[in-house]
Each structure stands twice: as structure tokens, then as C-alpha cells.
């Protein structure tokens, strides 16, 4: 099993790969059969590393300048809890919502499970109403 320092390193490498858009780096960070659980995005089923890469590509299409900052990382056993700030400008569609050109900044939380030295599973959640409100997609 990976120790706390190795898990923290995996999380830092993930943050760097996502923010640099170097998704090929995920091959050494994320398990082939990676699973992402997220009630906030029920229509996006992530059941592999390739699905996760596609999710990130679509996210970048909507928010080309997005930056995810892992503000807190807590490691216990094979789990890592994260508290993250997401910032970006909606320059592309987001589901049924057209590009707004507005900036969004919100926090989200998640828990990773590590297996065989790679990120194997993620439970993540955020508040869609906060995001849609900042983007101007809610009725005034």
C-alpha cells in the first residue's frame, strides 16, 4: 500500500496534469479502471481512465482557462480527502447552457481511493446552483 507521502504526491501530480492539460500524464497517476462517482453530474458516467480524460476534455471545452487548486489534502490509509477551488470562464456550452463568458469560482470536495499506487476511485460533490447562479443561467 502507498504511504501518505506517496498518496500526496499522486494528488499533486493529478492537480498539475489537469491544470497543464497534459492528460497523457494521467496514465501513470490514474488506474485503467478508474471510477468517478458524482451526483452533480449524473449524465457523465466515468468508468475508466479514458472516460476521465474525456470528462476533463469536455470540462476544458466549456472552461478553457479552468484552474483547480487543491487547497486541502488529508490522507488516511488508502484514502485522500481533498477540498478544491475551481476557477474558470465559461467560453463553451455546459450541458444545455450556452457559453456565458462569465467567470465562476466555487469549492468542491472529494475523496480518492488509492490502489496499487494509482488513483482508483473518486467520490466528488459540488453545488450546481452556485455554479449556475454565477454563470447567469438561473432565473433572476
PDB file of C-alpha atoms in Angstrom:
ATOM      1  CA  UNK A   1       0.000   0.000   0.000  1.00  0.00           C
ATOM      2  CA  UNK A   2       1.187   3.531  -0.779  1.00  0.00           C
ATOM      3  CA  UNK A   3       2.154   5.644   2.215  1.00  0.00           C
ATOM      4  CA  UNK A   4       0.802   9.135   2.940  1.00  0.00           C
ATOM      5  CA  UNK A   5       3.689  10.905   1.166  1.00  0.00           C
ATOM      6  CA  UNK A   6       3.226   8.796  -1.979  1.00  0.00           C
ATOM      7  CA  UNK A   7      -0.524   9.484  -1.982  1.00  0.00           C
ATOM      8  CA  UNK A   8       0.052  13.227  -1.524  1.00  0.00           C
ATOM      9  CA  UNK A   9       2.471  13.068  -4.464  1.00  0.00           C
ATOM     10  CA  UNK A  10      -0.184  11.347  -6.621  1.00  0.00           C
ATOM     11  CA  UNK A  11      -2.705  14.070  -5.754  1.00  0.00           C
ATOM     12  CA  UNK A  12      -0.193  16.842  -6.561  1.00  0.00           C
ATOM     13  CA  UNK A  13       0.669  15.171  -9.870  1.00  0.00           C
ATOM     14  CA  UNK A  14      -3.053  14.944 -10.696  1.00  0.00           C
ATOM     15  CA  UNK A  15      -3.530  18.650  -9.952  1.00  0.00           C
ATOM     16  CA  UNK A  16      -0.550  19.530 -12.165  1.00  0.00           C
ATOM     17  CA  UNK A  17      -1.696  17.268 -15.039  1.00  0.00           C
ATOM     18  CA  UNK A  18      -5.236  18.692 -15.015  1.00  0.00           C
ATOM     19  CA  UNK A  19      -4.106  22.323 -14.844  1.00  0.00           C
ATOM     20  CA  UNK A  20      -1.456  21.892 -17.552  1.00  0.00           C
ATOM     21  CA  UNK A  21      -3.907  19.928 -19.773  1.00  0.00           C
ATOM     22  CA  UNK A  22      -1.238  17.204 -20.108  1.00  0.00           C
ATOM     23  CA  UNK A  23      -3.702  14.327 -19.901  1.00  0.00           C
ATOM     24  CA  UNK A  24      -1.128  11.743 -21.037  1.00  0.00           C
ATOM     25  CA  UNK A  25       0.422  12.173 -17.568  1.00  0.00           C
ATOM     26  CA  UNK A  26      -2.702  10.570 -16.111  1.00  0.00           C
ATOM     27  CA  UNK A  27      -1.538   7.194 -17.448  1.00  0.00           C
ATOM     28  CA  UNK A  28       0.931   6.990 -14.536  1.00  0.00           C
ATOM     29  CA  UNK A  29      -1.446   8.501 -11.951  1.00  0.00           C
ATOM     30  CA  UNK A  30      -4.916   7.056 -12.597  1.00  0.00           C
ATOM     31  CA  UNK A  31      -5.854   3.355 -12.780  1.00  0.00           C
ATOM     32  CA  UNK A  32      -7.139   1.943 -16.087  1.00  0.00           C
ATOM     33  CA  UNK A  33     -10.477   1.066 -14.438  1.00  0.00           C
ATOM     34  CA  UNK A  34     -10.838   4.371 -12.542  1.00  0.00           C
ATOM     35  CA  UNK A  35     -14.403   5.079 -11.348  1.00  0.00           C
ATOM     36  CA  UNK A  36     -15.773   8.550 -10.583  1.00  0.00           C
ATOM     37  CA  UNK A  37     -18.947   8.931  -8.502  1.00  0.00           C
ATOM     38  CA  UNK A  38     -20.675  12.330  -8.725  1.00  0.00           C
ATOM     39  CA  UNK A  39     -24.320  13.175  -8.043  1.00  0.00           C
ATOM     40  CA  UNK A  40     -23.765  16.648  -9.523  1.00  0.00           C
ATOM     41  CA  UNK A  41     -23.092  15.168 -12.999  1.00  0.00           C
ATOM     42  CA  UNK A  42     -25.389  12.116 -13.248  1.00  0.00           C
ATOM     43  CA  UNK A  43     -25.240  12.078 -17.060  1.00  0.00           C
ATOM     44  CA  UNK A  44     -21.453  11.660 -17.144  1.00  0.00           C
ATOM     45  CA  UNK A  45     -20.523   8.090 -16.265  1.00  0.00           C
ATOM     46  CA  UNK A  46     -16.787   7.663 -15.671  1.00  0.00           C
ATOM     47  CA  UNK A  47     -15.751   4.012 -15.545  1.00  0.00           C
ATOM     48  CA  UNK A  48     -12.185   4.184 -16.885  1.00  0.00           C
ATOM     49  CA  UNK A  49      -9.134   6.421 -17.125  1.00  0.00           C
ATOM     50  CA  UNK A  50     -10.135   7.204 -20.733  1.00  0.00           C
ATOM     51  CA  UNK A  51     -13.637   8.238 -19.586  1.00  0.00           C
ATOM     52  CA  UNK A  52     -11.998  10.517 -17.010  1.00  0.00           C
ATOM     53  CA  UNK A  53      -9.775  12.077 -19.682  1.00  0.00           C
ATOM     54  CA  UNK A  54     -12.858  12.694 -21.839  1.00  0.00           C
ATOM     55  CA  UNK A  55     -14.636  14.315 -18.879  1.00  0.00           C
ATOM     56  CA  UNK A  56     -11.637  16.636 -18.411  1.00  0.00           C
ATOM     57  CA  UNK A  57     -11.547  17.431 -22.157  1.00  0.00           C
ATOM     58  CA  UNK A  58     -15.231  18.377 -22.119  1.00  0.00           C
ATOM     59  CA  UNK A  59     -14.702  20.463 -18.985  1.00  0.00           C
ATOM     60  CA  UNK A  60     -11.858  22.314 -20.717  1.00  0.00           C
ATOM     61  CA  UNK A  61     -14.050  22.865 -23.798  1.00  0.00           C
ATOM     62  CA  UNK A  62     -16.559  24.636 -21.528  1.00  0.00           C
ATOM     63  CA  UNK A  63     -13.955  26.385 -19.336  1.00  0.00           C
ATOM     64  CA  UNK A  64     -10.695  26.673 -21.337  1.00  0.00           C
ATOM     65  CA  UNK A  65      -8.903  28.637 -18.610  1.00  0.00           C
ATOM     66  CA  UNK A  66     -10.010  26.460 -15.685  1.00  0.00           C
ATOM     67  CA  UNK A  67      -7.674  26.024 -12.737  1.00  0.00           C
ATOM     68  CA  UNK A  68      -8.265  23.548  -9.939  1.00  0.00           C
ATOM     69  CA  UNK A  69      -6.359  24.261  -6.734  1.00  0.00           C
ATOM     70  CA  UNK A  70      -6.231  21.516  -4.132  1.00  0.00           C
ATOM     71  CA  UNK A  71      -6.436  23.704  -1.032  1.00  0.00           C
ATOM     72  CA  UNK A  72      -6.503  20.842   1.477  1.00  0.00           C
ATOM     73  CA  UNK A  73      -5.384  17.228   1.169  1.00  0.00           C
ATOM     74  CA  UNK A  74      -5.871  14.828   4.068  1.00  0.00           C
ATOM     75  CA  UNK A  75      -4.567  11.263   3.802  1.00  0.00           C
ATOM     76  CA  UNK A  76      -5.620   8.298   5.897  1.00  0.00           C
ATOM     77  CA  UNK A  77      -4.846   4.734   4.887  1.00  0.00           C
ATOM     78  CA  UNK A  78      -5.667   4.264   1.190  1.00  0.00           C
ATOM     79  CA  UNK A  79      -7.894   7.382   1.061  1.00  0.00           C
ATOM     80  CA  UNK A  80      -7.174  11.029   0.320  1.00  0.00           C
ATOM     81  CA  UNK A  81      -9.717  13.730   1.046  1.00  0.00           C
ATOM     82  CA  UNK A  82      -9.486  16.934  -0.993  1.00  0.00           C
ATOM     83  CA  UNK A  83     -11.009  20.386  -0.720  1.00  0.00           C
ATOM     84  CA  UNK A  84     -10.559  22.173  -4.019  1.00  0.00           C
ATOM     85  CA  UNK A  85     -11.196  25.596  -5.521  1.00  0.00           C
ATOM     86  CA  UNK A  86     -12.257  25.641  -9.173  1.00  0.00           C
ATOM     87  CA  UNK A  87     -11.998  28.841 -11.220  1.00  0.00           C
ATOM     88  CA  UNK A  88     -12.719  29.368 -14.903  1.00  0.00           C
ATOM     89  CA  UNK A  89     -14.556  31.321 -17.583  1.00  0.00           C
ATOM     90  CA  UNK A  90     -17.418  29.665 -19.435  1.00  0.00           C
ATOM     91  CA  UNK A  91     -16.410  30.037 -23.086  1.00  0.00           C
ATOM     92  CA  UNK A  92     -18.255  26.925 -24.334  1.00  0.00           C
ATOM     93  CA  UNK A  93     -21.586  25.206 -23.682  1.00  0.00           C
ATOM     94  CA  UNK A  94     -22.210  23.496 -20.360  1.00  0.00           C
ATOM     95  CA  UNK A  95     -24.825  20.811 -20.995  1.00  0.00           C
ATOM     96  CA  UNK A  96     -27.908  22.722 -22.188  1.00  0.00           C
ATOM     97  CA  UNK A  97     -26.460  26.106 -21.161  1.00  0.00           C
ATOM     98  CA  UNK A  98     -24.749  28.260 -23.812  1.00  0.00           C
ATOM     99  CA  UNK A  99     -21.422  29.969 -23.168  1.00  0.00           C
ATOM    100  CA  UNK A 100     -21.948  32.934 -20.861  1.00  0.00           C
ATOM    101  CA  UNK A 101     -18.461  34.446 -20.952  1.00  0.00           C
ATOM    102  CA  UNK A 102     -18.731  34.765 -17.167  1.00  0.00           C
ATOM    103  CA  UNK A 103     -16.232  33.622 -14.598  1.00  0.00           C
ATOM    104  CA  UNK A 104     -17.031  31.049 -11.954  1.00  0.00           C
ATOM    105  CA  UNK A 105     -15.292  30.303  -8.669  1.00  0.00           C
ATOM    106  CA  UNK A 106     -16.515  27.547  -6.373  1.00  0.00           C
ATOM    107  CA  UNK A 107     -15.260  24.955  -3.937  1.00  0.00           C
ATOM    108  CA  UNK A 108     -15.770  21.213  -4.121  1.00  0.00           C
ATOM    109  CA  UNK A 109     -14.857  18.224  -2.037  1.00  0.00           C
ATOM    110  CA  UNK A 110     -13.828  14.718  -2.886  1.00  0.00           C
ATOM    111  CA  UNK A 111     -12.314  11.505  -1.624  1.00  0.00           C
ATOM    112  CA  UNK A 112      -9.911   9.366  -3.644  1.00  0.00           C
ATOM    113  CA  UNK A 113      -9.192   5.684  -3.080  1.00  0.00           C
ATOM    114  CA  UNK A 114      -5.687   4.531  -3.990  1.00  0.00           C
ATOM    115  CA  UNK A 115      -4.932   1.010  -5.172  1.00  0.00           C
ATOM    116  CA  UNK A 116      -1.626  -0.368  -6.452  1.00  0.00           C
ATOM    117  CA  UNK A 117      -0.045   3.093  -6.397  1.00  0.00           C
ATOM    118  CA  UNK A 118      -2.690   4.772  -8.566  1.00  0.00           C
ATOM    119  CA  UNK A 119      -5.917   6.692  -8.062  1.00  0.00           C
ATOM    120  CA  UNK A 120      -8.614   4.039  -8.453  1.00  0.00           C
ATOM    121  CA  UNK A 121     -11.831   5.727  -7.388  1.00  0.00           C
ATOM    122  CA  UNK A 122     -13.214   9.196  -6.668  1.00  0.00           C
ATOM    123  CA  UNK A 123     -16.309  10.397  -4.850  1.00  0.00           C
ATOM    124  CA  UNK A 124     -16.809  14.102  -5.583  1.00  0.00           C
ATOM    125  CA  UNK A 125     -19.530  16.662  -4.957  1.00  0.00           C
ATOM    126  CA  UNK A 126     -20.290  20.333  -5.505  1.00  0.00           C
ATOM    127  CA  UNK A 127     -23.282  22.692  -5.591  1.00  0.00           C
ATOM    128  CA  UNK A 128     -24.574  23.130  -9.149  1.00  0.00           C
ATOM    129  CA  UNK A 129     -26.839  26.009  -8.069  1.00  0.00           C
ATOM    130  CA  UNK A 130     -23.822  28.089  -7.005  1.00  0.00           C
ATOM    131  CA  UNK A 131     -22.177  27.466 -10.380  1.00  0.00           C
ATOM    132  CA  UNK A 132     -25.273  28.126 -12.495  1.00  0.00           C
ATOM    133  CA  UNK A 133     -26.040  31.268 -10.485  1.00  0.00           C
ATOM    134  CA  UNK A 134     -22.545  32.688 -11.019  1.00  0.00           C
ATOM    135  CA  UNK A 135     -22.799  31.958 -14.741  1.00  0.00           C
ATOM    136  CA  UNK A 136     -26.180  33.712 -15.034  1.00  0.00           C
ATOM    137  CA  UNK A 137     -28.080  30.564 -16.000  1.00  0.00           C
ATOM    138  CA  UNK A 138     -30.715  30.811 -13.248  1.00  0.00           C
ATOM    139  CA  UNK A 139     -33.845  32.959 -13.494  1.00  0.00           C
ATOM    140  CA  UNK A 140     -33.363  36.361 -11.861  1.00  0.00           C
TER     141      UNK A 140
END
